[in-house]
CSV table of C-alpha atoms in Angstrom, one decimal:
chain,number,residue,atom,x,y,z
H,156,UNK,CA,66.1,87.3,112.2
H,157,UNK,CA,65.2,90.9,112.3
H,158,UNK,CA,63.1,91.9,115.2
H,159,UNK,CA,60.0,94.2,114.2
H,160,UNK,CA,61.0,96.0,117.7
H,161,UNK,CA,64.1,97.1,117.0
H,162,UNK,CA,62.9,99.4,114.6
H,163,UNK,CA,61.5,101.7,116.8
H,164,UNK,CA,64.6,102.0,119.3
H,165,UNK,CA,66.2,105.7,119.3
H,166,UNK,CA,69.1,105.4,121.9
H,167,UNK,CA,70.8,102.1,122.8
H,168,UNK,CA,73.5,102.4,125.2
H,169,UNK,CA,75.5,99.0,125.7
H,170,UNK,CA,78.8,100.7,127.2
H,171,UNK,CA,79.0,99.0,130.7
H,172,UNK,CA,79.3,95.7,128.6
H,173,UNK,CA,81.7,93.9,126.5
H,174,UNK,CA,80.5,92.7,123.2
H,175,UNK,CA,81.9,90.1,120.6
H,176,UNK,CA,82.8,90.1,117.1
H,177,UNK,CA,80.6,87.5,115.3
H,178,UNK,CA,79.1,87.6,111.8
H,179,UNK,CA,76.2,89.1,112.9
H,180,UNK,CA,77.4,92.1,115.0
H,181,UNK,CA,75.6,94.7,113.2
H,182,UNK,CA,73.7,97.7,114.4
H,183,UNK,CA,71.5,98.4,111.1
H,184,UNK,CA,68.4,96.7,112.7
H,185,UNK,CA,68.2,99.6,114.7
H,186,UNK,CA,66.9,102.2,111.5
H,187,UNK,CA,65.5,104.8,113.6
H,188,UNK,CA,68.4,104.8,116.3
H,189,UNK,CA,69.8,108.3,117.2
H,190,UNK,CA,72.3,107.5,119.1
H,191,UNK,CA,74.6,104.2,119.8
H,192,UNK,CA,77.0,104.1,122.6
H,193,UNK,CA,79.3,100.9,122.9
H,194,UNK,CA,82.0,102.8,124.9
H,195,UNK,CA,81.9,105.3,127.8
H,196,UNK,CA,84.9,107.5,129.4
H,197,UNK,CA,84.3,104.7,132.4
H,198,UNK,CA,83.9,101.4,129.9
H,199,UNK,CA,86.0,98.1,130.5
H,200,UNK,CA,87.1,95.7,128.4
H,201,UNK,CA,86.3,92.4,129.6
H,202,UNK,CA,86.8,88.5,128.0
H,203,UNK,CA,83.5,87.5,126.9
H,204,UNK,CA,83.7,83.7,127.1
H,205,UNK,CA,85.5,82.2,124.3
H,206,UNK,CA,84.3,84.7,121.8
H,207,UNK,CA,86.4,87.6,120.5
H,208,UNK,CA,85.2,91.2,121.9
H,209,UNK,CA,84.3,93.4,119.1
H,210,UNK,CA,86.7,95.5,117.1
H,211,UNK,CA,84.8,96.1,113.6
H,212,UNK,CA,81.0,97.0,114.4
H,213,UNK,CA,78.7,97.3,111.6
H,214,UNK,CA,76.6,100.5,111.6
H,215,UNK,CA,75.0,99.7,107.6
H,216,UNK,CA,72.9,102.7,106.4
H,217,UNK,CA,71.4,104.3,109.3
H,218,UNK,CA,69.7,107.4,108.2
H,219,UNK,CA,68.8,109.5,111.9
H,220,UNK,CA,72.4,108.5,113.9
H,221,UNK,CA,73.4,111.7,115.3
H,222,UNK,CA,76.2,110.7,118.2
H,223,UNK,CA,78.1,107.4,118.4
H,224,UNK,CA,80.5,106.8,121.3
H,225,UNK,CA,83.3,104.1,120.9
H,226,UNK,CA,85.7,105.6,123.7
H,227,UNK,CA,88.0,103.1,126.0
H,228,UNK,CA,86.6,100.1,123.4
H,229,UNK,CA,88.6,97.4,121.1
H,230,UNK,CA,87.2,98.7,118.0
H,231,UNK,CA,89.5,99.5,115.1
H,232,UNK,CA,87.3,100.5,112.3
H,233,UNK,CA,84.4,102.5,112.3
H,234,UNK,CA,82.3,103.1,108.9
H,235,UNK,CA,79.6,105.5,109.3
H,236,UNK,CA,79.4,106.2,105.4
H,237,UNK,CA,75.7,105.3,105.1
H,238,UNK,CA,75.2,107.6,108.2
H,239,UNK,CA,74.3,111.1,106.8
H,240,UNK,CA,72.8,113.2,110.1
H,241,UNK,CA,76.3,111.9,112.4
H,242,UNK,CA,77.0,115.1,114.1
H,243,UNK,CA,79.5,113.8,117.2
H,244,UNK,CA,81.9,110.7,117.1
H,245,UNK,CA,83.8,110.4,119.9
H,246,UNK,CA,86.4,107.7,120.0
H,247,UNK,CA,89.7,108.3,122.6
H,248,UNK,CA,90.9,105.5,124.1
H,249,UNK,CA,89.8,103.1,121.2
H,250,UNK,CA,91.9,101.4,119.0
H,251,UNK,CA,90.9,103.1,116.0
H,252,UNK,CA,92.9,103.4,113.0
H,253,UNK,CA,90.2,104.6,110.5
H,254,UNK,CA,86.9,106.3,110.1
H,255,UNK,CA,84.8,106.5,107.1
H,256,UNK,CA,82.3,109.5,107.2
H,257,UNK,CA,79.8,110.2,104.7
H,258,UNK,CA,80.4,113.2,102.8
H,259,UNK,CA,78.3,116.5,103.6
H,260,UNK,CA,77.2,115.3,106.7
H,261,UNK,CA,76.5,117.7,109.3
H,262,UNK,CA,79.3,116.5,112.0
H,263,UNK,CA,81.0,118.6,114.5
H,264,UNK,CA,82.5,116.6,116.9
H,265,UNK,CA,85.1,113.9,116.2
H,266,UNK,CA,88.0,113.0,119.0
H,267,UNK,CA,90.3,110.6,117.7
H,268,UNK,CA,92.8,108.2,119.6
H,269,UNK,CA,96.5,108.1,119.4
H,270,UNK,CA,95.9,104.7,117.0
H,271,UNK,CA,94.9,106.4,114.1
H,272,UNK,CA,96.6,106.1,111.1
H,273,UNK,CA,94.2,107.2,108.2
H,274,UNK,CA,92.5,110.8,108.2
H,275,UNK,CA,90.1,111.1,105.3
H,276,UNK,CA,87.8,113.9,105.3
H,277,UNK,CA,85.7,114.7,102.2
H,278,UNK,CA,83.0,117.6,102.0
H,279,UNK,CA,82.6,117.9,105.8
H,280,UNK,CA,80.9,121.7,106.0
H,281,UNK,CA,81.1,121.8,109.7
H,282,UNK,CA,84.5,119.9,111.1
H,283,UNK,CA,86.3,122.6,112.4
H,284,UNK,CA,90.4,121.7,113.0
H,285,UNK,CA,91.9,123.6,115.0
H,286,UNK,CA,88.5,123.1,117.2
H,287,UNK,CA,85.4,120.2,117.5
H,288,UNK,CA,88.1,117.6,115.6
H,289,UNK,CA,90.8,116.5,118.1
H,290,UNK,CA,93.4,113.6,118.7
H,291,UNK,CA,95.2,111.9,121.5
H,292,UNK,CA,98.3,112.5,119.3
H,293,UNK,CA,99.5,111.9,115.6
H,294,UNK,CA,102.1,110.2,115.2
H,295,UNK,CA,100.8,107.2,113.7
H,296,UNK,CA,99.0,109.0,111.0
H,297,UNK,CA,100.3,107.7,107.4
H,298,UNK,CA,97.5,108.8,105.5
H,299,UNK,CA,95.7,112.0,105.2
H,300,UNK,CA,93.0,113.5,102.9
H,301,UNK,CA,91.6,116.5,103.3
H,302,UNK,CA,89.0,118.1,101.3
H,303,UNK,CA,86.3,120.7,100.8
H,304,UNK,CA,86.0,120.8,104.5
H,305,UNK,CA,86.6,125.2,104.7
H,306,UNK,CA,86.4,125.2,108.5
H,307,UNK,CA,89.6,122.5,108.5
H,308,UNK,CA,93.0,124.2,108.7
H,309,UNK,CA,94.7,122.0,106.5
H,310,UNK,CA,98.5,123.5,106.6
H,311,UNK,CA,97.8,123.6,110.7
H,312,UNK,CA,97.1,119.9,110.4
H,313,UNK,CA,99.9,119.2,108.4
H,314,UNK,CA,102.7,120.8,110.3
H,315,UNK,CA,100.8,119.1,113.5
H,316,UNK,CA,101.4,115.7,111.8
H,317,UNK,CA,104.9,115.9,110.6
H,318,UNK,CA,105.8,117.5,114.3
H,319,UNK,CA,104.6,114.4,115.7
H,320,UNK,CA,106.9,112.6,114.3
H,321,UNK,CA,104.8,110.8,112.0
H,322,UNK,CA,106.1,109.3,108.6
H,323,UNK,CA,103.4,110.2,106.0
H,324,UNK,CA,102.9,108.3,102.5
H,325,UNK,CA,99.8,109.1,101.0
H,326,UNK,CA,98.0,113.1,101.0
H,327,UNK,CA,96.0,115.5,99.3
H,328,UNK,CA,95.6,118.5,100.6
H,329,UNK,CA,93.0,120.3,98.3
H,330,UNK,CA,92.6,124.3,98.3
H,331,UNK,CA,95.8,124.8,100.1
H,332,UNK,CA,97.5,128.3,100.1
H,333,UNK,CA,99.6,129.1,102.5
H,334,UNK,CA,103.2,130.7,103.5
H,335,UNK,CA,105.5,130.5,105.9
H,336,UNK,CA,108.1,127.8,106.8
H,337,UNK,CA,109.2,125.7,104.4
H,338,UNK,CA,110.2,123.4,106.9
H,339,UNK,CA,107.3,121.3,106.4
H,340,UNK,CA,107.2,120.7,102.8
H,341,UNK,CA,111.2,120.0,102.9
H,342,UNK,CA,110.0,117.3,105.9
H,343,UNK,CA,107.2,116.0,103.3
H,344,UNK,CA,109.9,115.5,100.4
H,345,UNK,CA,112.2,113.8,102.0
H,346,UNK,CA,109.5,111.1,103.0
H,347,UNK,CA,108.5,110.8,99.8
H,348,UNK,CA,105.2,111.0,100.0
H,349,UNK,CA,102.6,110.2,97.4
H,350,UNK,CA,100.2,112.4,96.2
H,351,UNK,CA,96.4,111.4,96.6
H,352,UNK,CA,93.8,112.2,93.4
H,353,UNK,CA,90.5,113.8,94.3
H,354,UNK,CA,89.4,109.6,94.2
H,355,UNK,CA,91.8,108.9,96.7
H,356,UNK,CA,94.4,107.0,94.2
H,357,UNK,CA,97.4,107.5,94.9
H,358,UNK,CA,99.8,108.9,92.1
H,359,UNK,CA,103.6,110.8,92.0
H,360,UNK,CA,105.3,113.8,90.9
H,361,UNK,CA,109.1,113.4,90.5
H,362,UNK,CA,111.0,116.0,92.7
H,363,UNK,CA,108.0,118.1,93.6
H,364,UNK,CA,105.9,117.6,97.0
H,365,UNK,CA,102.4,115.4,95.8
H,366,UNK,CA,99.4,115.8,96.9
H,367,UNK,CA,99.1,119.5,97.5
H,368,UNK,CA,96.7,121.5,95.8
């Protein structure tokens, strides 16, 4: 049952515990919370009992969440699309291998683990790359969609990614204008990588690099 309390709680910090995953590990209750921490730069995992720790938190639609911190946790997945004001997400040492953002929200801060493996970021106004969104590394990125986010240097990321060694398959790079080395596009060919629509489907364009715009 939802607790009338709740409600009215702003900052919840549960990062020198281990939590579980269970049907009803969700953080919506909290409607006026501001800021969620569930990891730390200190936090430990521990075994909690028989139960599974947590690795897919449920955030719902939470309208005034401005900083969430998942460093050093279990969690894999992190959907913050219903949370419009999130201006920091920090997340190193996770396990995460995507993040869903809403679009147009204000964020500025995102740090990323070396886990993750799908990079989709739509209408973002003040996600700076190089700059306020970092990685532990990219190799394991096979997925990336980029997107009305000016402050994002899209060709930098890309030439990042494929010098990581990672093996792309899906990415739309919209806006894109660049010149230089073509060593990057020829690396982008030969993986064969399918070009994202401004939906996010995936479609093909024989003998031509997809997905940039």
């Amino acid at each position: 049952n939802k607790d009338a309390s709740a409600e009215f709680v702003s900052e919840i910090d549960l990062s020198e515990i281990s939590l579980s995953q269970t049907d009803t590990t969700s953080f919506s209750v909290f409607s006026l919370a501001q800021k969620i921490s569930i990891g730390s730069e200190t936090h430990t995992n521990l075994a909690v009992g028989s139960y599974a720790v947590l690795t897919i938190p449920s955030f719902g639609s939470l309208p005034f969440l401005t900083h969430l911190d998942v460093r050093n946790t279990l969690v894999t997945t992190v959907d913050v699309s219903r949370c419009p004001r999130l201006v920091s997400l920090l997340a190193v040492g996770s396990q995460l291998t995507s993040v869903s953002l809403a679009e147009t929200s204000p964020i500025q801060t995102l740090s990323l683990p070396a886990t993750v493996s799908d990079l989709t970021m739509v209408n973002l106004p003040k996600l700076a790359y190089p700059g306020g969104l970092s990685f532990d590394g990219l190799a394991n990125v096979t997925r990336l969609m980029v997107s009305g986010c000016p402050l994002i240097d899209g060709a930098h990321m890309l030439t990042d990614i494929v010098d990581a060694g990672a093996t792309l398959s899906r990415l739309r790079l919209a806006g894109l204008n660049v010149t230089g080395s073509s060593a990057t596009l020829e690396a982008l060919m030969q993986m064969g990588v399918t070009g994202l629509a401004a939906d996010g489907t995936a479609y093909s364009e024989t003998g031509q690099c997809s997905g940039l715009e």
